mmCIF file of C-alpha atoms and ligand atoms in Angstrom:
data_model
loop_
_atom_site.group_PDB
_atom_site.id
_atom_site.type_symbol
_atom_site.label_atom_id
_atom_site.label_comp_id
_atom_site.label_asym_id
_atom_site.label_seq_id
_atom_site.Cartn_x
_atom_site.Cartn_y
_atom_site.Cartn_z
ATOM 1 C CA UNK A 1 -70.220 6.984 29.088
ATOM 2 C CA UNK A 2 -67.021 5.111 28.342
ATOM 3 C CA UNK A 3 -65.447 2.601 30.704
ATOM 4 C CA UNK A 4 -61.682 2.317 30.728
ATOM 5 C CA UNK A 5 -59.822 -0.422 32.606
ATOM 6 C CA UNK A 6 -56.296 0.643 33.357
ATOM 7 C CA UNK A 7 -53.091 -1.061 34.452
ATOM 8 C CA UNK A 8 -53.216 -4.398 32.609
ATOM 9 C CA UNK A 9 -50.146 -6.469 31.882
ATOM 10 C CA UNK A 10 -50.956 -10.150 31.270
ATOM 11 C CA UNK A 11 -52.122 -11.328 27.802
ATOM 12 C CA UNK A 12 -54.787 -13.776 29.091
ATOM 13 C CA UNK A 13 -56.187 -11.157 31.430
ATOM 14 C CA UNK A 14 -56.174 -8.556 28.645
ATOM 15 C CA UNK A 15 -58.169 -10.894 26.406
ATOM 16 C CA UNK A 16 -60.681 -11.549 29.196
ATOM 17 C CA UNK A 17 -61.150 -7.823 29.923
ATOM 18 C CA UNK A 18 -61.617 -7.134 26.218
ATOM 19 C CA UNK A 19 -64.553 -9.578 26.167
ATOM 20 C CA UNK A 20 -66.421 -7.341 28.636
ATOM 21 C CA UNK A 21 -68.445 -4.256 27.695
ATOM 22 C CA UNK A 22 -65.462 -1.951 28.172
ATOM 23 C CA UNK A 23 -64.353 0.713 25.732
ATOM 24 C CA UNK A 24 -60.667 1.147 26.450
ATOM 25 C CA UNK A 25 -57.830 -0.682 28.157
ATOM 26 C CA UNK A 26 -54.839 1.154 29.565
ATOM 27 C CA UNK A 27 -51.174 0.265 30.030
ATOM 28 C CA UNK A 28 -49.045 1.984 32.660
ATOM 29 C CA UNK A 29 -45.630 3.034 31.411
ATOM 30 C CA UNK A 30 -44.453 4.548 34.659
ATOM 31 C CA UNK A 31 -41.428 2.545 35.879
ATOM 32 C CA UNK A 32 -42.257 2.991 39.567
ATOM 33 C CA UNK A 33 -45.738 1.500 39.224
ATOM 34 C CA UNK A 34 -46.343 -2.148 40.188
ATOM 35 C CA UNK A 35 -48.392 -2.247 36.961
ATOM 36 C CA UNK A 36 -45.484 -1.099 34.826
ATOM 37 C CA UNK A 37 -45.370 -2.699 31.410
ATOM 38 C CA UNK A 38 -41.702 -3.049 30.497
ATOM 39 C CA UNK A 39 -40.050 -2.996 27.091
ATOM 40 C CA UNK A 40 -37.040 -4.991 25.978
ATOM 41 C CA UNK A 41 -34.249 -2.419 25.781
ATOM 42 C CA UNK A 42 -32.611 -1.987 22.407
ATOM 43 C CA UNK A 43 -28.961 -2.789 21.831
ATOM 44 C CA UNK A 44 -27.165 0.344 22.976
ATOM 45 C CA UNK A 45 -30.083 2.478 21.782
ATOM 46 C CA UNK A 46 -29.326 1.755 18.116
ATOM 47 C CA UNK A 47 -32.757 0.296 17.400
ATOM 48 C CA UNK A 48 -35.931 1.267 19.300
ATOM 49 C CA UNK A 49 -37.054 -0.737 22.360
ATOM 50 C CA UNK A 50 -39.372 -3.667 21.638
ATOM 51 C CA UNK A 51 -42.465 -4.833 23.571
ATOM 52 C CA UNK A 52 -42.075 -7.980 25.644
ATOM 53 C CA UNK A 53 -42.807 -10.838 23.223
ATOM 54 C CA UNK A 54 -46.011 -12.200 24.741
ATOM 55 C CA UNK A 55 -47.613 -8.749 24.598
ATOM 56 C CA UNK A 56 -47.684 -9.010 20.842
ATOM 57 C CA UNK A 57 -51.331 -10.120 21.011
ATOM 58 C CA UNK A 58 -53.922 -9.281 18.362
ATOM 59 C CA UNK A 59 -55.717 -6.014 18.907
ATOM 60 C CA UNK A 60 -59.406 -5.981 19.629
ATOM 61 C CA UNK A 61 -61.246 -4.009 16.936
ATOM 62 C CA UNK A 62 -63.763 -2.731 19.495
ATOM 63 C CA UNK A 63 -61.606 -1.821 22.496
ATOM 64 C CA UNK A 64 -59.116 1.015 22.122
ATOM 65 C CA UNK A 65 -55.724 1.252 23.860
ATOM 66 C CA UNK A 66 -54.356 3.930 26.139
ATOM 67 C CA UNK A 67 -50.834 4.475 27.458
ATOM 68 C CA UNK A 68 -50.319 6.277 30.766
ATOM 69 C CA UNK A 69 -47.067 8.229 31.213
ATOM 70 C CA UNK A 70 -45.627 10.464 33.907
ATOM 71 C CA UNK A 71 -42.999 12.976 32.805
ATOM 72 C CA UNK A 72 -41.647 10.483 30.290
ATOM 73 C CA UNK A 73 -39.187 11.402 27.537
ATOM 74 C CA UNK A 74 -41.015 12.038 24.245
ATOM 75 C CA UNK A 75 -38.965 9.434 22.345
ATOM 76 C CA UNK A 76 -40.052 6.758 24.853
ATOM 77 C CA UNK A 77 -43.695 7.740 24.432
ATOM 78 C CA UNK A 78 -43.374 7.579 20.651
ATOM 79 C CA UNK A 79 -41.799 4.095 20.783
ATOM 80 C CA UNK A 80 -44.570 2.791 23.032
ATOM 81 C CA UNK A 81 -47.328 4.301 20.894
ATOM 82 C CA UNK A 82 -45.849 2.531 17.898
ATOM 83 C CA UNK A 83 -45.081 -0.820 19.544
ATOM 84 C CA UNK A 84 -48.316 -1.169 21.504
ATOM 85 C CA UNK A 85 -50.462 0.422 18.789
ATOM 86 C CA UNK A 86 -51.909 2.960 21.205
ATOM 87 C CA UNK A 87 -54.940 5.077 20.291
ATOM 88 C CA UNK A 88 -54.604 7.480 23.209
ATOM 89 C CA UNK A 89 -51.896 8.828 25.493
ATOM 90 C CA UNK A 90 -52.538 10.117 28.992
ATOM 91 C CA UNK A 91 -49.885 12.414 30.452
ATOM 92 C CA UNK A 92 -50.240 12.280 34.214
ATOM 93 C CA UNK A 93 -47.133 14.130 35.366
ATOM 94 C CA UNK A 94 -46.172 17.784 35.232
ATOM 95 C CA UNK A 95 -46.302 18.035 31.427
ATOM 96 C CA UNK A 96 -47.029 21.552 30.141
ATOM 97 C CA UNK A 97 -49.426 22.623 27.439
ATOM 98 C CA UNK A 98 -46.439 22.969 25.092
ATOM 99 C CA UNK A 99 -45.342 19.388 25.827
ATOM 100 C CA UNK A 100 -48.842 18.156 24.903
ATOM 101 C CA UNK A 101 -48.808 20.150 21.678
ATOM 102 C CA UNK A 102 -45.304 18.993 20.714
ATOM 103 C CA UNK A 103 -46.196 15.371 21.395
ATOM 104 C CA UNK A 104 -49.265 15.578 19.192
ATOM 105 C CA UNK A 105 -47.206 17.089 16.370
ATOM 106 C CA UNK A 106 -44.684 14.248 16.663
ATOM 107 C CA UNK A 107 -47.311 11.493 16.696
ATOM 108 C CA UNK A 108 -50.000 12.802 14.392
ATOM 109 C CA UNK A 109 -50.047 12.041 11.484
ATOM 110 C CA UNK A 110 -46.735 10.186 11.086
ATOM 111 C CA UNK A 111 -46.861 7.631 13.919
ATOM 112 C CA UNK A 112 -50.543 7.435 14.841
ATOM 113 C CA UNK A 113 -52.981 9.649 12.938
ATOM 114 C CA UNK A 114 -55.762 10.998 15.130
ATOM 115 C CA UNK A 115 -54.196 9.947 18.424
ATOM 116 C CA UNK A 116 -56.045 11.293 21.471
ATOM 117 C CA UNK A 117 -53.961 13.300 23.941
ATOM 118 C CA UNK A 118 -55.357 13.321 27.479
ATOM 119 C CA UNK A 119 -53.936 15.414 30.326
ATOM 120 C CA UNK A 120 -54.444 14.076 33.814
ATOM 121 C CA UNK A 121 -53.842 15.375 37.299
ATOM 122 C CA UNK A 122 -55.117 15.039 40.843
ATOM 123 C CA UNK A 123 -58.062 17.224 41.731
ATOM 124 C CA UNK A 124 -58.487 18.113 45.400
ATOM 125 C CA UNK A 125 -59.832 21.666 45.187
ATOM 126 C CA UNK A 126 -61.815 23.901 42.865
ATOM 127 C CA UNK A 127 -58.522 25.621 41.939
ATOM 128 C CA UNK A 128 -57.206 22.241 40.739
ATOM 129 C CA UNK A 129 -60.242 21.842 38.486
ATOM 130 C CA UNK A 130 -59.694 25.314 37.037
ATOM 131 C CA UNK A 131 -56.265 24.312 35.740
ATOM 132 C CA UNK A 132 -58.113 22.954 32.711
ATOM 133 C CA UNK A 133 -57.810 26.416 31.158
ATOM 134 C CA UNK A 134 -54.029 25.946 30.813
ATOM 135 C CA UNK A 135 -54.657 23.139 28.331
ATOM 136 C CA UNK A 136 -57.645 24.513 26.411
ATOM 137 C CA UNK A 137 -57.278 23.707 22.712
ATOM 138 C CA UNK A 138 -54.204 21.520 23.285
ATOM 139 C CA UNK A 139 -55.748 18.234 24.456
ATOM 140 C CA UNK A 140 -58.730 16.032 23.590
ATOM 141 C CA UNK A 141 -59.809 15.137 27.106
ATOM 142 C CA UNK A 142 -58.907 15.494 30.765
ATOM 143 C CA UNK A 143 -58.428 12.826 33.387
ATOM 144 C CA UNK A 144 -59.356 13.993 36.877
ATOM 145 C CA UNK A 145 -57.897 11.839 39.604
ATOM 146 C CA UNK A 146 -60.373 12.418 42.429
ATOM 147 C CA UNK A 147 -59.620 12.147 46.123
ATOM 148 C CA UNK A 148 -61.639 10.093 48.547
ATOM 149 C CA UNK A 149 -64.240 12.120 50.386
ATOM 150 C CA UNK A 150 -65.633 11.554 53.860
ATOM 151 C CA UNK A 151 -66.688 8.077 54.908
ATOM 152 C CA UNK A 152 -70.152 7.249 53.632
ATOM 153 C CA UNK A 153 -69.685 9.432 50.578
ATOM 154 C CA UNK A 154 -66.774 7.514 49.167
ATOM 155 C CA UNK A 155 -65.847 9.394 46.056
ATOM 156 C CA UNK A 156 -65.913 13.205 46.058
ATOM 157 C CA UNK A 157 -67.960 13.902 42.938
ATOM 158 C CA UNK A 158 -69.089 17.332 44.187
ATOM 159 C CA UNK A 159 -65.901 18.998 42.935
ATOM 160 C CA UNK A 160 -66.870 18.230 39.366
ATOM 161 C CA UNK A 161 -69.627 20.840 39.524
ATOM 162 C CA UNK A 162 -66.875 23.468 39.367
ATOM 163 C CA UNK A 163 -65.748 22.262 35.957
ATOM 164 C CA UNK A 164 -67.062 24.703 33.362
ATOM 165 C CA UNK A 165 -64.748 23.714 30.510
ATOM 166 C CA UNK A 166 -65.717 22.554 27.044
ATOM 167 C CA UNK A 167 -63.374 19.552 26.906
ATOM 168 C CA UNK A 168 -64.697 16.130 28.003
ATOM 169 C CA UNK A 169 -63.309 14.576 31.174
ATOM 170 C CA UNK A 170 -62.826 11.082 32.551
ATOM 171 C CA UNK A 171 -62.643 10.411 36.272
ATOM 172 C CA UNK A 172 -60.572 7.913 38.188
ATOM 173 C CA UNK A 173 -58.792 7.387 41.448
ATOM 174 C CA UNK A 174 -60.023 4.833 43.926
ATOM 175 C CA UNK A 175 -63.218 4.038 42.071
ATOM 176 C CA UNK A 176 -64.565 0.913 43.753
ATOM 177 C CA UNK A 177 -67.337 -1.594 42.957
ATOM 178 C CA UNK A 178 -69.731 0.130 45.385
ATOM 179 C CA UNK A 179 -69.492 3.415 43.422
ATOM 180 C CA UNK A 180 -71.291 1.979 40.385
ATOM 181 C CA UNK A 181 -74.814 3.314 40.980
ATOM 182 C CA UNK A 182 -73.650 6.804 41.918
ATOM 183 C CA UNK A 183 -71.433 7.011 38.861
ATOM 184 C CA UNK A 184 -74.241 5.690 36.683
ATOM 185 C CA UNK A 185 -76.346 8.599 37.915
ATOM 186 C CA UNK A 186 -73.665 11.270 37.443
ATOM 187 C CA UNK A 187 -74.831 14.021 35.130
ATOM 188 C CA UNK A 188 -72.431 16.612 33.809
ATOM 189 C CA UNK A 189 -72.458 17.714 30.179
ATOM 190 C CA UNK A 190 -68.727 17.034 29.802
ATOM 191 C CA UNK A 191 -68.561 13.793 31.807
ATOM 192 C CA UNK A 192 -67.116 11.246 29.404
ATOM 193 C CA UNK A 193 -66.383 8.171 31.476
ATOM 194 C CA UNK A 194 -64.617 6.339 34.262
ATOM 195 C CA UNK A 195 -61.247 4.700 34.653
ATOM 196 C CA UNK A 196 -61.079 1.569 36.826
ATOM 197 C CA UNK A 197 -57.943 0.158 38.297
ATOM 198 C CA UNK A 198 -56.765 -0.974 41.724
ATOM 199 C CA UNK A 199 -60.145 -1.855 43.271
ATOM 200 C CA UNK A 200 -60.752 -4.379 40.502
ATOM 201 C CA UNK A 201 -57.649 -6.496 40.894
ATOM 202 C CA UNK A 202 -56.701 -9.885 42.278
ATOM 203 C CA UNK A 203 -53.029 -8.773 42.241
ATOM 204 C CA UNK A 204 -51.261 -5.669 40.913
ATOM 205 C CA UNK A 205 -51.937 -5.551 37.172
ATOM 206 C CA UNK A 206 -54.347 -8.535 37.155
ATOM 207 C CA UNK A 207 -57.985 -7.539 36.830
ATOM 208 C CA UNK A 208 -60.830 -9.363 38.541
ATOM 209 C CA UNK A 209 -63.219 -10.211 35.699
ATOM 210 C CA UNK A 210 -66.223 -10.972 37.942
ATOM 211 C CA UNK A 211 -65.864 -7.729 39.841
ATOM 212 C CA UNK A 212 -65.656 -5.787 36.605
ATOM 213 C CA UNK A 213 -68.662 -7.605 35.172
ATOM 214 C CA UNK A 214 -70.816 -6.872 38.199
ATOM 215 C CA UNK A 215 -69.686 -3.213 38.240
ATOM 216 C CA UNK A 216 -70.621 -2.825 34.574
ATOM 217 C CA UNK A 217 -74.086 -4.250 35.244
ATOM 218 C CA UNK A 218 -74.687 -1.937 38.194
ATOM 219 C CA UNK A 219 -73.385 1.049 36.246
ATOM 220 C CA UNK A 220 -75.849 0.307 33.468
ATOM 221 C CA UNK A 221 -78.709 -0.054 35.993
ATOM 222 C CA UNK A 222 -77.759 3.273 37.600
ATOM 223 C CA UNK A 223 -77.747 4.874 34.168
ATOM 224 C CA UNK A 224 -81.205 3.524 33.355
ATOM 225 C CA UNK A 225 -82.668 4.658 36.676
ATOM 226 C CA UNK A 226 -81.224 8.133 36.169
ATOM 227 C CA UNK A 227 -82.565 8.306 32.611
ATOM 228 C CA UNK A 228 -86.067 7.345 33.799
ATOM 229 C CA UNK A 229 -85.880 9.871 36.631
ATOM 230 C CA UNK A 230 -84.750 12.547 34.176
ATOM 231 C CA UNK A 231 -87.536 11.662 31.726
ATOM 232 C CA UNK A 232 -90.165 11.781 34.534
ATOM 233 C CA UNK A 233 -88.961 15.257 35.586
ATOM 234 C CA UNK A 234 -89.509 16.531 32.065
ATOM 235 C CA UNK A 235 -93.072 15.210 31.705
HETATM 236 O O1 LIG B 301 -51.962 2.432 38.583
HETATM 237 C C1 LIG B 301 -50.806 2.832 38.716
HETATM 238 O O2 LIG B 301 -49.947 2.109 39.254
HETATM 239 C C2 LIG B 301 -50.397 4.187 38.186
HETATM 240 C C3 LIG B 301 -49.079 4.578 38.288
HETATM 241 C C4 LIG B 301 -48.676 5.794 37.775
HETATM 242 C C5 LIG B 301 -49.581 6.630 37.155
HETATM 243 C C6 LIG B 301 -50.911 6.245 37.047
HETATM 244 C C7 LIG B 301 -51.340 5.044 37.564
HETATM 245 N N1 LIG B 301 -52.634 4.644 37.492
HETATM 246 C C8 LIG B 301 -53.655 5.418 36.891
HETATM 247 O O3 LIG B 301 -54.303 6.225 37.847
HETATM 248 C C9 LIG B 301 -55.698 6.026 37.789
HETATM 249 C C10 LIG B 301 -56.304 5.847 39.145
HETATM 250 O O4 LIG B 301 -55.950 4.626 39.663
HETATM 251 P P1 LIG B 301 -56.644 4.074 41.011
HETATM 252 O O5 LIG B 301 -58.050 3.767 40.677
HETATM 253 O O6 LIG B 301 -56.482 5.116 42.051
HETATM 254 O O7 LIG B 301 -55.881 2.860 41.355
HETATM 255 C C11 LIG B 301 -55.962 4.806 36.929
HETATM 256 O O8 LIG B 301 -56.946 5.083 36.009
HETATM 257 C C12 LIG B 301 -54.666 4.531 36.277
HETATM 258 O O9 LIG B 301 -54.759 4.911 34.944
#
């Protein structure tokens, strides 16, 4: 299972998160988000926008980088992929299958060979889950933004049983520290990982390293317990 921490913006905090056992960090390029990572606009659009200077930090060789976009213009996505050396792009607006395919053709191989294209949307019903078919063959993974369920059963993981696609998915949306053991025990053949964000912050865009660390430990424990349980069932 991969762990993605999304919505970072400060270099020191990015370095600290990259020291943890996480697999991917994510930047939000949606201007209305409090976690928005701005670019320095180019002079009259003659040269491409540049990243803010202090974001020009060395890349971790172990932790990959994701950019999150919502109905963004393709040329802006391309500039950010190049400037922030992104390995994956998540489209979380109303982008169509054709938009995903066109973006991949623009980026791969010229700008970023092998870039991962992820389509995300909010999943509230089984019909929402079934929308995966619209993107079959066009994307590398899905991001399902899950709603909160009833009190006591915080995150509604039950909906995921309706997913019968062959493309891996990541889940996110209100995942909190107390969800670690349940997520560690989640078994679905296409379940790829979790995306953590707002419940692991000290302020918008600043991640709480201790909270993340303790979540990662509990996730690993939940995983081990589930693996033992699974092994016992098969003996
Ligand atoms: O975090 C934001 O501000 C944001 C804004 C616009 C699009 C996506 C955004 N966040 C992504 O959504 C998921 C779920 O976040 P949360 O756990 O509900 O806070 C997260 O993985 C971010 O990638």
